[in-house]
Short mmCIF file of C-alpha atoms in Angstrom, two decimals:
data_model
loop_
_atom_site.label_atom_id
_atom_site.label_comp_id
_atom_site.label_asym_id
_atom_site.label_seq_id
_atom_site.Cartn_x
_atom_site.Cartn_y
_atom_site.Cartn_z
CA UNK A 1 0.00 0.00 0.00
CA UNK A 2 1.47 3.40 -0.77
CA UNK A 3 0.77 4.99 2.50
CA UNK A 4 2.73 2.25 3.93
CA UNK A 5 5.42 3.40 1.89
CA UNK A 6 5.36 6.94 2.45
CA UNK A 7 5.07 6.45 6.05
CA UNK A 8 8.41 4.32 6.26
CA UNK A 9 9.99 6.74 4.15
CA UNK A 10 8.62 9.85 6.74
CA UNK A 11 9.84 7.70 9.76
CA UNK A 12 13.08 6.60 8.31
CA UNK A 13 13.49 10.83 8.05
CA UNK A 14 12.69 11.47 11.46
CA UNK A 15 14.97 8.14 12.16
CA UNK A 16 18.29 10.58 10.62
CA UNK A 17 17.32 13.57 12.89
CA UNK A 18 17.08 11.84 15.98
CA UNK A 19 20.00 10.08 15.58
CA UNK A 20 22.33 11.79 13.89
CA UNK A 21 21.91 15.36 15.81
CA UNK A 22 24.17 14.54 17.95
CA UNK A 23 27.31 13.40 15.74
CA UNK A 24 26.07 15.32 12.71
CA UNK A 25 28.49 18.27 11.68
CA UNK A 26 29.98 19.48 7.97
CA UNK A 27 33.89 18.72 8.11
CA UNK A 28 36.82 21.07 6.61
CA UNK A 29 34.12 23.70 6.21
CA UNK A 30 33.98 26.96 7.93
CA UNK A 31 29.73 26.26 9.18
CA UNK A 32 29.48 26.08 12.70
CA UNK A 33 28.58 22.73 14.00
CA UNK A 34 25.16 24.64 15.58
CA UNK A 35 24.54 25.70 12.73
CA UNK A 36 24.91 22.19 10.94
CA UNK A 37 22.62 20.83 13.10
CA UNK A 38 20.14 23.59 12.50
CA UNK A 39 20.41 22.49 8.77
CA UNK A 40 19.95 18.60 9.65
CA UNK A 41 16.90 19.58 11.95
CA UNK A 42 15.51 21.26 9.06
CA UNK A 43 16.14 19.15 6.11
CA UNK A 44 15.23 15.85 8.34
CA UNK A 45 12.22 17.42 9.32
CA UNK A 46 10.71 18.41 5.78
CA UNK A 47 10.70 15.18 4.36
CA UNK A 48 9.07 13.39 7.57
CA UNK A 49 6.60 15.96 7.37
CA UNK A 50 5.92 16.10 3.45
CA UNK A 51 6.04 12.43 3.30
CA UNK A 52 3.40 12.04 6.08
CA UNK A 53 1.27 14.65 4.43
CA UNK A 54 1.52 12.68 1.28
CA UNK A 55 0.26 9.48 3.14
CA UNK A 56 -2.18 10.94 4.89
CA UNK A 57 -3.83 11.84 1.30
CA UNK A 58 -2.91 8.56 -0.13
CA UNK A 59 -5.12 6.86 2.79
CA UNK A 60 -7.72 9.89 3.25
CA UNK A 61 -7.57 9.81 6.70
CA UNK A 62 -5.46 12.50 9.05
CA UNK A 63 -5.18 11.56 13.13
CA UNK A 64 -3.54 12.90 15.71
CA UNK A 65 -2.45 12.27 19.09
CA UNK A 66 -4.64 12.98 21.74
CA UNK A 67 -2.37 14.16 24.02
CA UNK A 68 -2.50 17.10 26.55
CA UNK A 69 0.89 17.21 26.08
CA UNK A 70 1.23 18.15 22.66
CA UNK A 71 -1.67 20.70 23.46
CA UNK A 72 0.61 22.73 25.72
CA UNK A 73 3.62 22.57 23.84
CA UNK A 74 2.15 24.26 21.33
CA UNK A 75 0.95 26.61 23.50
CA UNK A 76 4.46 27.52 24.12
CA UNK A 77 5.10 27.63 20.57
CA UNK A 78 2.29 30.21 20.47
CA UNK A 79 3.71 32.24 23.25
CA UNK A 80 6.93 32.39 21.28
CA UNK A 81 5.31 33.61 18.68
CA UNK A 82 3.40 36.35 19.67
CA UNK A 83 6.02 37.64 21.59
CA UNK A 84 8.18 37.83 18.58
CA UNK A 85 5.94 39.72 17.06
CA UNK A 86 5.40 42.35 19.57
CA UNK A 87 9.17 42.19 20.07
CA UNK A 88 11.30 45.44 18.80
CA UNK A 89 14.07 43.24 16.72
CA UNK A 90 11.67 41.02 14.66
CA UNK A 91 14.90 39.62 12.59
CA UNK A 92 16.83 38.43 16.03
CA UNK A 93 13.10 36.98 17.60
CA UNK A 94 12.34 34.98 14.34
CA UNK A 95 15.47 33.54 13.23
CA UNK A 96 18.47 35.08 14.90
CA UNK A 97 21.61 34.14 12.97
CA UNK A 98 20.61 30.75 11.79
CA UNK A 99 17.97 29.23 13.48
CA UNK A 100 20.01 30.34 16.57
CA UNK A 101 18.50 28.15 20.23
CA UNK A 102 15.70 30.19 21.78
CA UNK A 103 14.41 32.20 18.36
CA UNK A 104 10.81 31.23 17.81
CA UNK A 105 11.64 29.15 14.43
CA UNK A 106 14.07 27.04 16.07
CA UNK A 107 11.03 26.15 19.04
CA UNK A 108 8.79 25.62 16.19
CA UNK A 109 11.06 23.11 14.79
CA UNK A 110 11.44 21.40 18.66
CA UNK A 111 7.38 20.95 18.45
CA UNK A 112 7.30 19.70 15.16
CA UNK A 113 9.81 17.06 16.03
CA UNK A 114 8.02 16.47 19.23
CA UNK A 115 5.05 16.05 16.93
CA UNK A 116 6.72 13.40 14.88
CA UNK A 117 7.80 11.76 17.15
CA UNK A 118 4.60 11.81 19.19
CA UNK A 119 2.74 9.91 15.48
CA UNK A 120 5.69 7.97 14.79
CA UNK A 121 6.88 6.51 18.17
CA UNK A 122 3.35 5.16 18.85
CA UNK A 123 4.50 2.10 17.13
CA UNK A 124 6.69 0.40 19.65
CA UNK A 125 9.34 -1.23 16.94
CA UNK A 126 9.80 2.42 15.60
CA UNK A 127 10.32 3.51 19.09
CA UNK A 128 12.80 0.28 19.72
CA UNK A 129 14.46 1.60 16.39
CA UNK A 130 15.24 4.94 17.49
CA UNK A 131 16.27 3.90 20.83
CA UNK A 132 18.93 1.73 19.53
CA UNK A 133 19.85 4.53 16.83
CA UNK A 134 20.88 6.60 19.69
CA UNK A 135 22.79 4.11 21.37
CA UNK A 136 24.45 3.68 18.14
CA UNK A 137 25.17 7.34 17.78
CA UNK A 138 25.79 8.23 21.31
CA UNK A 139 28.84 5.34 21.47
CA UNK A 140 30.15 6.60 18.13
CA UNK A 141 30.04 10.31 19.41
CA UNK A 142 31.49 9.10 23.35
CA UNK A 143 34.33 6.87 21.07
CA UNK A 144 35.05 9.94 19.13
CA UNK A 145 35.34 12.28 21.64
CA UNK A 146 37.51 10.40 23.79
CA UNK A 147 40.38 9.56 21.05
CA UNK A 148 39.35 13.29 20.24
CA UNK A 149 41.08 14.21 23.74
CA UNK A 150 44.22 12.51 22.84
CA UNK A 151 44.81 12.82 19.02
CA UNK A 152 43.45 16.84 18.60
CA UNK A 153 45.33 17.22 16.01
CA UNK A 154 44.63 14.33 13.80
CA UNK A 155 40.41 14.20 14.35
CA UNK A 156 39.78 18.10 14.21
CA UNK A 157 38.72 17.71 10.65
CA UNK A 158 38.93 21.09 9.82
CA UNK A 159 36.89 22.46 12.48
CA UNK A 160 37.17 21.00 16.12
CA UNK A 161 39.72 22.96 18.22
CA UNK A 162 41.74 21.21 21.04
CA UNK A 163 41.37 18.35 23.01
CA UNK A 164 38.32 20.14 24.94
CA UNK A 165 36.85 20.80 20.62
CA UNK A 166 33.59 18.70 20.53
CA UNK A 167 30.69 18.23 18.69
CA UNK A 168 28.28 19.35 20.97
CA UNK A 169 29.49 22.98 21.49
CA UNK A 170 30.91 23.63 25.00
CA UNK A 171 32.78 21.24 27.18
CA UNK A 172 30.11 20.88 29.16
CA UNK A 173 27.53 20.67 27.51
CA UNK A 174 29.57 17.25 26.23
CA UNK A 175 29.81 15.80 30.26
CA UNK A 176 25.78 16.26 30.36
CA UNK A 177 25.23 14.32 27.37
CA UNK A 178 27.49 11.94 28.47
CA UNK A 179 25.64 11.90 31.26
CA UNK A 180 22.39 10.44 29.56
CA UNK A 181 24.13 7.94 27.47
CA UNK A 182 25.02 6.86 31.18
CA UNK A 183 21.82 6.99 32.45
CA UNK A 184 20.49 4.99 29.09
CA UNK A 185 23.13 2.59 29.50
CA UNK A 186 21.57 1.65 32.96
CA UNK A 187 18.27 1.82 31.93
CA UNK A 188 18.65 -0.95 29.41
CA UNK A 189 21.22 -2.98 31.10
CA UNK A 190 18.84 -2.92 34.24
CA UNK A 191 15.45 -3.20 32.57
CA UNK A 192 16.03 -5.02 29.08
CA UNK A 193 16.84 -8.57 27.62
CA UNK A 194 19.70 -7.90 25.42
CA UNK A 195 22.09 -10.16 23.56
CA UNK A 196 25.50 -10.46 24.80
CA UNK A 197 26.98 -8.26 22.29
CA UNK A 198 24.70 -5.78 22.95
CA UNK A 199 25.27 -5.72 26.40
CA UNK A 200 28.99 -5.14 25.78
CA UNK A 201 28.29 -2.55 24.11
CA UNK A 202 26.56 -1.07 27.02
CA UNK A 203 29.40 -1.87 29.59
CA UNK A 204 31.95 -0.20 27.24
CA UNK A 205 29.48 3.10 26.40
CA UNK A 206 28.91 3.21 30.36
CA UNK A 207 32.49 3.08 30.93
CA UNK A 208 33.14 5.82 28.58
CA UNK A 209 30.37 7.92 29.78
CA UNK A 210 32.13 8.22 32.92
CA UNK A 211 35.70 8.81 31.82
CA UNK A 212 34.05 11.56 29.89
CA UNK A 213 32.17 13.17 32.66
CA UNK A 214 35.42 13.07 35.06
CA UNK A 215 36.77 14.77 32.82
CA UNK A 216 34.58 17.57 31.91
CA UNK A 217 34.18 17.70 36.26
CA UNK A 218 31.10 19.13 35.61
CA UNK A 219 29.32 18.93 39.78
CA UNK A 220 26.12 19.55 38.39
CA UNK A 221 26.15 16.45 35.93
CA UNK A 222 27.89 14.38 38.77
CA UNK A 223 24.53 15.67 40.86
CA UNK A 224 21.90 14.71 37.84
CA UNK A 225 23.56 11.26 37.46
CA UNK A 226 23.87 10.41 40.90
CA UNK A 227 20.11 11.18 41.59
CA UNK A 228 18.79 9.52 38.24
CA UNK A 229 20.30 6.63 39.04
CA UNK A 230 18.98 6.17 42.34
CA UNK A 231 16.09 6.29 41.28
CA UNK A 232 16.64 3.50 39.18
CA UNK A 233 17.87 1.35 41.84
CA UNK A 234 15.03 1.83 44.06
CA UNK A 235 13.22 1.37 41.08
CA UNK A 236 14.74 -1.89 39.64
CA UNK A 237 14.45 -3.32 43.59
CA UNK A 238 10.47 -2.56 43.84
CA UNK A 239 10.21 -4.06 40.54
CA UNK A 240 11.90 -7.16 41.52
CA UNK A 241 9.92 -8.09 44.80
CA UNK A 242 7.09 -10.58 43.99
CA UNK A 243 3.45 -9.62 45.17
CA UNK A 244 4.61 -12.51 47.49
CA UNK A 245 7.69 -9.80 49.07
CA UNK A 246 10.01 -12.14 48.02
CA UNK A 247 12.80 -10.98 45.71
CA UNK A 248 14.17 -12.53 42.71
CA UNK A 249 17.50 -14.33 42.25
CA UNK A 250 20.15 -12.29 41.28
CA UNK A 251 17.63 -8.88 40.36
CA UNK A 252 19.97 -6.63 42.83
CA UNK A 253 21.37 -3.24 40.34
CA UNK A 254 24.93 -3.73 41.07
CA UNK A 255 25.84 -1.65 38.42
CA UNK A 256 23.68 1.12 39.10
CA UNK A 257 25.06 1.16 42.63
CA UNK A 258 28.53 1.31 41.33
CA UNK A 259 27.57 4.91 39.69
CA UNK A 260 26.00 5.94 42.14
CA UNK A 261 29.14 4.98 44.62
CA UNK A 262 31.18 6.92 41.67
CA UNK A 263 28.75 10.16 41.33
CA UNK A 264 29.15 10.51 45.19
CA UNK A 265 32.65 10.03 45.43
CA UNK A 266 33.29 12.71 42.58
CA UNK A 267 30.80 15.20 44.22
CA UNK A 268 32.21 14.90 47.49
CA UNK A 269 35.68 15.29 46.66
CA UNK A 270 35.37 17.15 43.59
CA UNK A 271 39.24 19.32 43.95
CA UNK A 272 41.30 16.21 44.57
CA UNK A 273 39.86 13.00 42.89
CA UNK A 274 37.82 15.18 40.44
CA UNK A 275 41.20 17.14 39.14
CA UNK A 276 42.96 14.25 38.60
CA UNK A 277 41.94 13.49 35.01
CA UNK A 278 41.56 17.04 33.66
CA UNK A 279 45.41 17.72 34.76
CA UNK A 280 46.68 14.38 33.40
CA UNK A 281 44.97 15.34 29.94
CA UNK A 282 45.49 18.87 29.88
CA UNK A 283 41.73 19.65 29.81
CA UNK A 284 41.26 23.29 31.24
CA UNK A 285 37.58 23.97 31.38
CA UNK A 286 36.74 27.36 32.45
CA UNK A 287 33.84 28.76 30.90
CA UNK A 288 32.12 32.07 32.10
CA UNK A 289 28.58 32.33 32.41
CA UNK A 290 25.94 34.51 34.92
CA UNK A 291 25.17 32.43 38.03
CA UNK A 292 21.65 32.02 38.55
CA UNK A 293 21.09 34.93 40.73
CA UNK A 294 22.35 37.46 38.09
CA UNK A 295 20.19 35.68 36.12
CA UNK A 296 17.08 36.03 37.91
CA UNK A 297 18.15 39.28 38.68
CA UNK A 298 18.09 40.54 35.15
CA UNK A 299 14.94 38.28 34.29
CA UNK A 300 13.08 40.29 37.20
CA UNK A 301 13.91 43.63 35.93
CA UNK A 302 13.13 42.41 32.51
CA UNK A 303 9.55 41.24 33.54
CA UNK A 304 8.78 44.33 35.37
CA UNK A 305 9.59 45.87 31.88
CA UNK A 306 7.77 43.66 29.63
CA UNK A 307 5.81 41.75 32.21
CA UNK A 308 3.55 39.61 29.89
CA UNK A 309 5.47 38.56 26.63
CA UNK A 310 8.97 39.80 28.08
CA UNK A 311 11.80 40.63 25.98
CA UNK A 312 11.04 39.31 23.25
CA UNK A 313 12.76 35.42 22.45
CA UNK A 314 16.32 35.58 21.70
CA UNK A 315 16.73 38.70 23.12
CA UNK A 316 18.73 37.64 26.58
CA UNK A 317 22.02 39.62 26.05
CA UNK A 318 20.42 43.26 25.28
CA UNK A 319 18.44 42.42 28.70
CA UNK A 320 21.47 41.48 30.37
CA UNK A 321 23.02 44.62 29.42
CA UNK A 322 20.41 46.70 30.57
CA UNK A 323 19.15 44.88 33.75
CA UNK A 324 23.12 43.23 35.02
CA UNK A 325 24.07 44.52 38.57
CA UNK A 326 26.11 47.12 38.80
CA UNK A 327 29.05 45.04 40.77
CA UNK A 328 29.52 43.63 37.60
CA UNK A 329 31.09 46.34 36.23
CA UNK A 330 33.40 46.36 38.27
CA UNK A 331 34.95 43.21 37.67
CA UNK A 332 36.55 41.72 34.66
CA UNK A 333 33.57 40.69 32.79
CA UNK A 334 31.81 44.11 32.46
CA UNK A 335 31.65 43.69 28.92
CA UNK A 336 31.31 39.99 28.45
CA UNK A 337 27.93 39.03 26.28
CA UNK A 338 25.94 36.36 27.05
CA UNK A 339 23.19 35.12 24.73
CA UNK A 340 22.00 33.06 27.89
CA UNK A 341 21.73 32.98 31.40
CA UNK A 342 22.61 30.38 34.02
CA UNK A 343 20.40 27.89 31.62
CA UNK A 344 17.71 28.32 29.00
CA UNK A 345 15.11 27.40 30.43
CA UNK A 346 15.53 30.76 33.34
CA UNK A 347 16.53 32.49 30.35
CA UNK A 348 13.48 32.11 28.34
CA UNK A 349 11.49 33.36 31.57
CA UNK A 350 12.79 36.73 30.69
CA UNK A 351 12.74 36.11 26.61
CA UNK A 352 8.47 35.38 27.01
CA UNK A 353 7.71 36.98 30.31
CA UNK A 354 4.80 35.50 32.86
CA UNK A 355 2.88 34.04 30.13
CA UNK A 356 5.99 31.90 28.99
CA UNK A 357 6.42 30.92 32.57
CA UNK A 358 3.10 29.91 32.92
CA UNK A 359 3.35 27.94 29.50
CA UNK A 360 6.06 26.20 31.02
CA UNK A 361 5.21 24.96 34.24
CA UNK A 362 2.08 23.73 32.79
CA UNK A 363 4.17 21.50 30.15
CA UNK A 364 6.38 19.93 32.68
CA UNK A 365 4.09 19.67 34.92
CA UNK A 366 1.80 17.57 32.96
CA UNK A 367 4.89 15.46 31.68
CA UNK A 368 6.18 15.22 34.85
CA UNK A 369 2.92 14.06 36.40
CA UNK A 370 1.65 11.53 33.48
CA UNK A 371 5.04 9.96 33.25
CA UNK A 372 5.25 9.15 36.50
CA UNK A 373 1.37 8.14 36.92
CA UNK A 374 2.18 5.54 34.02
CA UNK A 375 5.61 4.20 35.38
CA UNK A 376 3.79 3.80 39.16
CA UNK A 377 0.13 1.95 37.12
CA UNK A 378 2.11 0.14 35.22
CA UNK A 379 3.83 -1.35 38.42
CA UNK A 380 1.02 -2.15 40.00
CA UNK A 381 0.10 -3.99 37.40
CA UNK A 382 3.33 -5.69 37.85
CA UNK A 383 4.18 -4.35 33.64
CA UNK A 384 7.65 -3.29 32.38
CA UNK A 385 7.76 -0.83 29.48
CA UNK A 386 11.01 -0.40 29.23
CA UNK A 387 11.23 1.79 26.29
CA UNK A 388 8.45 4.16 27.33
CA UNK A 389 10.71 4.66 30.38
CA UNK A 390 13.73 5.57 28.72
CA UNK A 391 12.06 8.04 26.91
CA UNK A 392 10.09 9.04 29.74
CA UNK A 393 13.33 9.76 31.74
CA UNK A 394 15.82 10.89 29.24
CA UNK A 395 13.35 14.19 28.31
CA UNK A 396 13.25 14.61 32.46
CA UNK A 397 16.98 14.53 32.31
CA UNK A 398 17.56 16.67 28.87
CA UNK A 399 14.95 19.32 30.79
CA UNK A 400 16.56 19.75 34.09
CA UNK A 401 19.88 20.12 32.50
CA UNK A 402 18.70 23.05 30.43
CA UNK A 403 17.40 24.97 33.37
CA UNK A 404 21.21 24.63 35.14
CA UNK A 405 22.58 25.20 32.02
CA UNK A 406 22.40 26.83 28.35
CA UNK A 407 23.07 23.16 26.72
CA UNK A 408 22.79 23.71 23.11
CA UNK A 409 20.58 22.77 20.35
CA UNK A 410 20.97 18.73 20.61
CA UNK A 411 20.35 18.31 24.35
CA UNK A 412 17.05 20.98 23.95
CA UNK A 413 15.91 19.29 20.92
CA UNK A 414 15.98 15.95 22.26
CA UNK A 415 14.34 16.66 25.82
CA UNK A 416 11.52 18.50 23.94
#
């Protein structure tokens, strides 16, 4: 049947985007690797889209989701939008420089993917599919990046800097995903029957997770990891006890204790076992950004300002300039320029004002609250869906790691 057809070829699109975000970039060319991404996002998403269209008229018959979800992300999409209307630099609102994070064409494109996703992912061997496509990627991109940190010169391909040069943008943006291919990792070596090989591959892409994230020595991913994967041991021990309270043979999360142990250790002595790898390797990662009260600061004066629609998206570093503490001034970075604050999530507070806030908290609340409701029904009726949780937990993770911190396009795009 042709809309068969089409709709392979419209998942198959959505397959590349997903996966490839986070390795994709344009060697020996002079394109930033955002801005690569930007294109892939695009591209990827034009033929899911056009191809689904084209099935949908090939079968006559157009559904949707009916999810409450979807209903308030657009709503933020909406919010975007008329703010970047009413906002004074249309240009830098719409599209920045090229489809820059935060502009109200690169959000659209975050809903339309969630969109796709949402009608694609329904079927549960497309959703297996992508999951292993990011394992896939994720190990290629944690290989990379590790031989990246010892052979600079020979894998820069034209555009990756030193050893602290990735393809995710800043250092540590690089120890937060490596954080969720850690997280993953558990999930499926805790929760899933996989082949031998495959589990291998697991061990190896959690081992390299790790070395990645000490490191970056990045405390907040050490505090993300370390709390995600409790939860998955208490999990993974509830799930294991019998309505009888009698646990099964061998079903402790040994593993997931182990990085736990590890986040703790690396938290709690972050200075002397924490430095030990960035000094061996040469990694200096100092990166200067507002702290979250200069960014609240700045978002408060910019909301008494522009208290319903704010700034305008995009639009963070002309606020920052106008509404940054005087003390600043006064140090070194008086005329630093930040396009973000402390994360993007506080910095789109200021970019859409109260009704963006409010647009927010009602998305993640509702995620929040119907992921959890189905992980805590479906263990009561003693059911495992693995993949659902993955998913589930991965867009929690991606979502708390943009509000401490402006991650980039891949990490946004993939929580949303």
């Amino acid at each position: 049947m042709l809309s068969n057809i089409l709709d392979r070829i419209s998942f198959w699109a959505l397959f590349v985007v997903i996966t490839f975000l986070p390795i994709f970039f344009l060697p020996f060319t002079k394109l930033p690797i955002e801005t690569s991404k930007g294109l892939l996002l695009v591209a990827g998403l034009a033929v899911s889209i056009i191809f689904w269209t084209a099935a949908r008229f090939s079968d006559g018959k157009i559904t949707f989701p009916r999810s409450p979800i979807l209903f308030y992300g657009l709503g933020i999409v909406l919010v975007f939008l008329i703010s970047a209307l009413l906002s004074p630099a249309l240009k830098v609102s719409f599209f920045g420089t090229m489809l820059d994070v935060g502009t109200f064409w690169f959000m659209l494109g975050a809903f339309l993917l969630m969109l796709m996703s949402a009608i694609s992912l329904r079927d549960e061997k497309n959703a297996k599919t992508v999951l292993f496509g990011v394992i896939v990627s994720s190990f290629i991109l944690l290989v990379f990046q590790s031989l990246h940190l010892f052979m600079p010169n020979v894998l820069s391909l034209g555009i990756l800097g030193d050893n602290t040069g990735n393809l995710l943008g800043s250092l540590n943006s690089l120890g937060l995903f490596a954080g969720f291919s850690a997280i993953v990792s558990l999930f499926v070596l805790e929760f899933f029957n996989t082949e031998r090989m495959m589990k291998w591959l697991l061990y190896v892409m959690l081992a390299l997770s790790l070395f990645l994230i000490a490191v970056v020595n990045f405390s907040t991913v050490w505090i993300i990891l370390g709390i995600f994967s409790l939860f998955i041991f208490v999990y993974k021990i509830s799930f294991s006890i019998n309505k009888t309270g009698d646990e099964k043979k061998g079903s402790f999360p040994a593993m997931t204790f182990a990085v736990i142990m590890i986040s703790l250790l690396f938290f709690m002595s972050a200075n002397a076992i924490g430095g030990f790898l960035p000094n061996r390797l040469g990694v200096s990662n100092l990166e200067v950004r507002p702290s979250f009260s200069s960014t609240m600061l700045v978002t408060k004066a910019a909301l008494i300002k522009n208290p319903i629609l704010g700034t305008g998206p995009n639009r963070f570093a002309e606020a920052w300039d106008l509404h940054k503490s005087a003390l600043i001034n006064s140090t070194p970075f008086w005329d630093a320029f930040f396009d973000f604050g402390t994360g993007i999530l506080p910095t789109f507070m200021a970019a859409t004002g109260s009704l963006g806030i409010l647009a927010w908290l009602a998305f993640l609340a509702l995620l929040v609250i119907a992921g959890f409701k189905s992980i805590f029904y479906l263990q009561k009726k003693n059911i495992l869906d693995t993949t659902s949780m993955v998913f589930f937990f991965a867009s929690i993770y991606f979502f708390i790691s943009s509000f401490f911190y402006s991650t980039g396009s891949v990490i946004f795009l993939l929580g949303f």
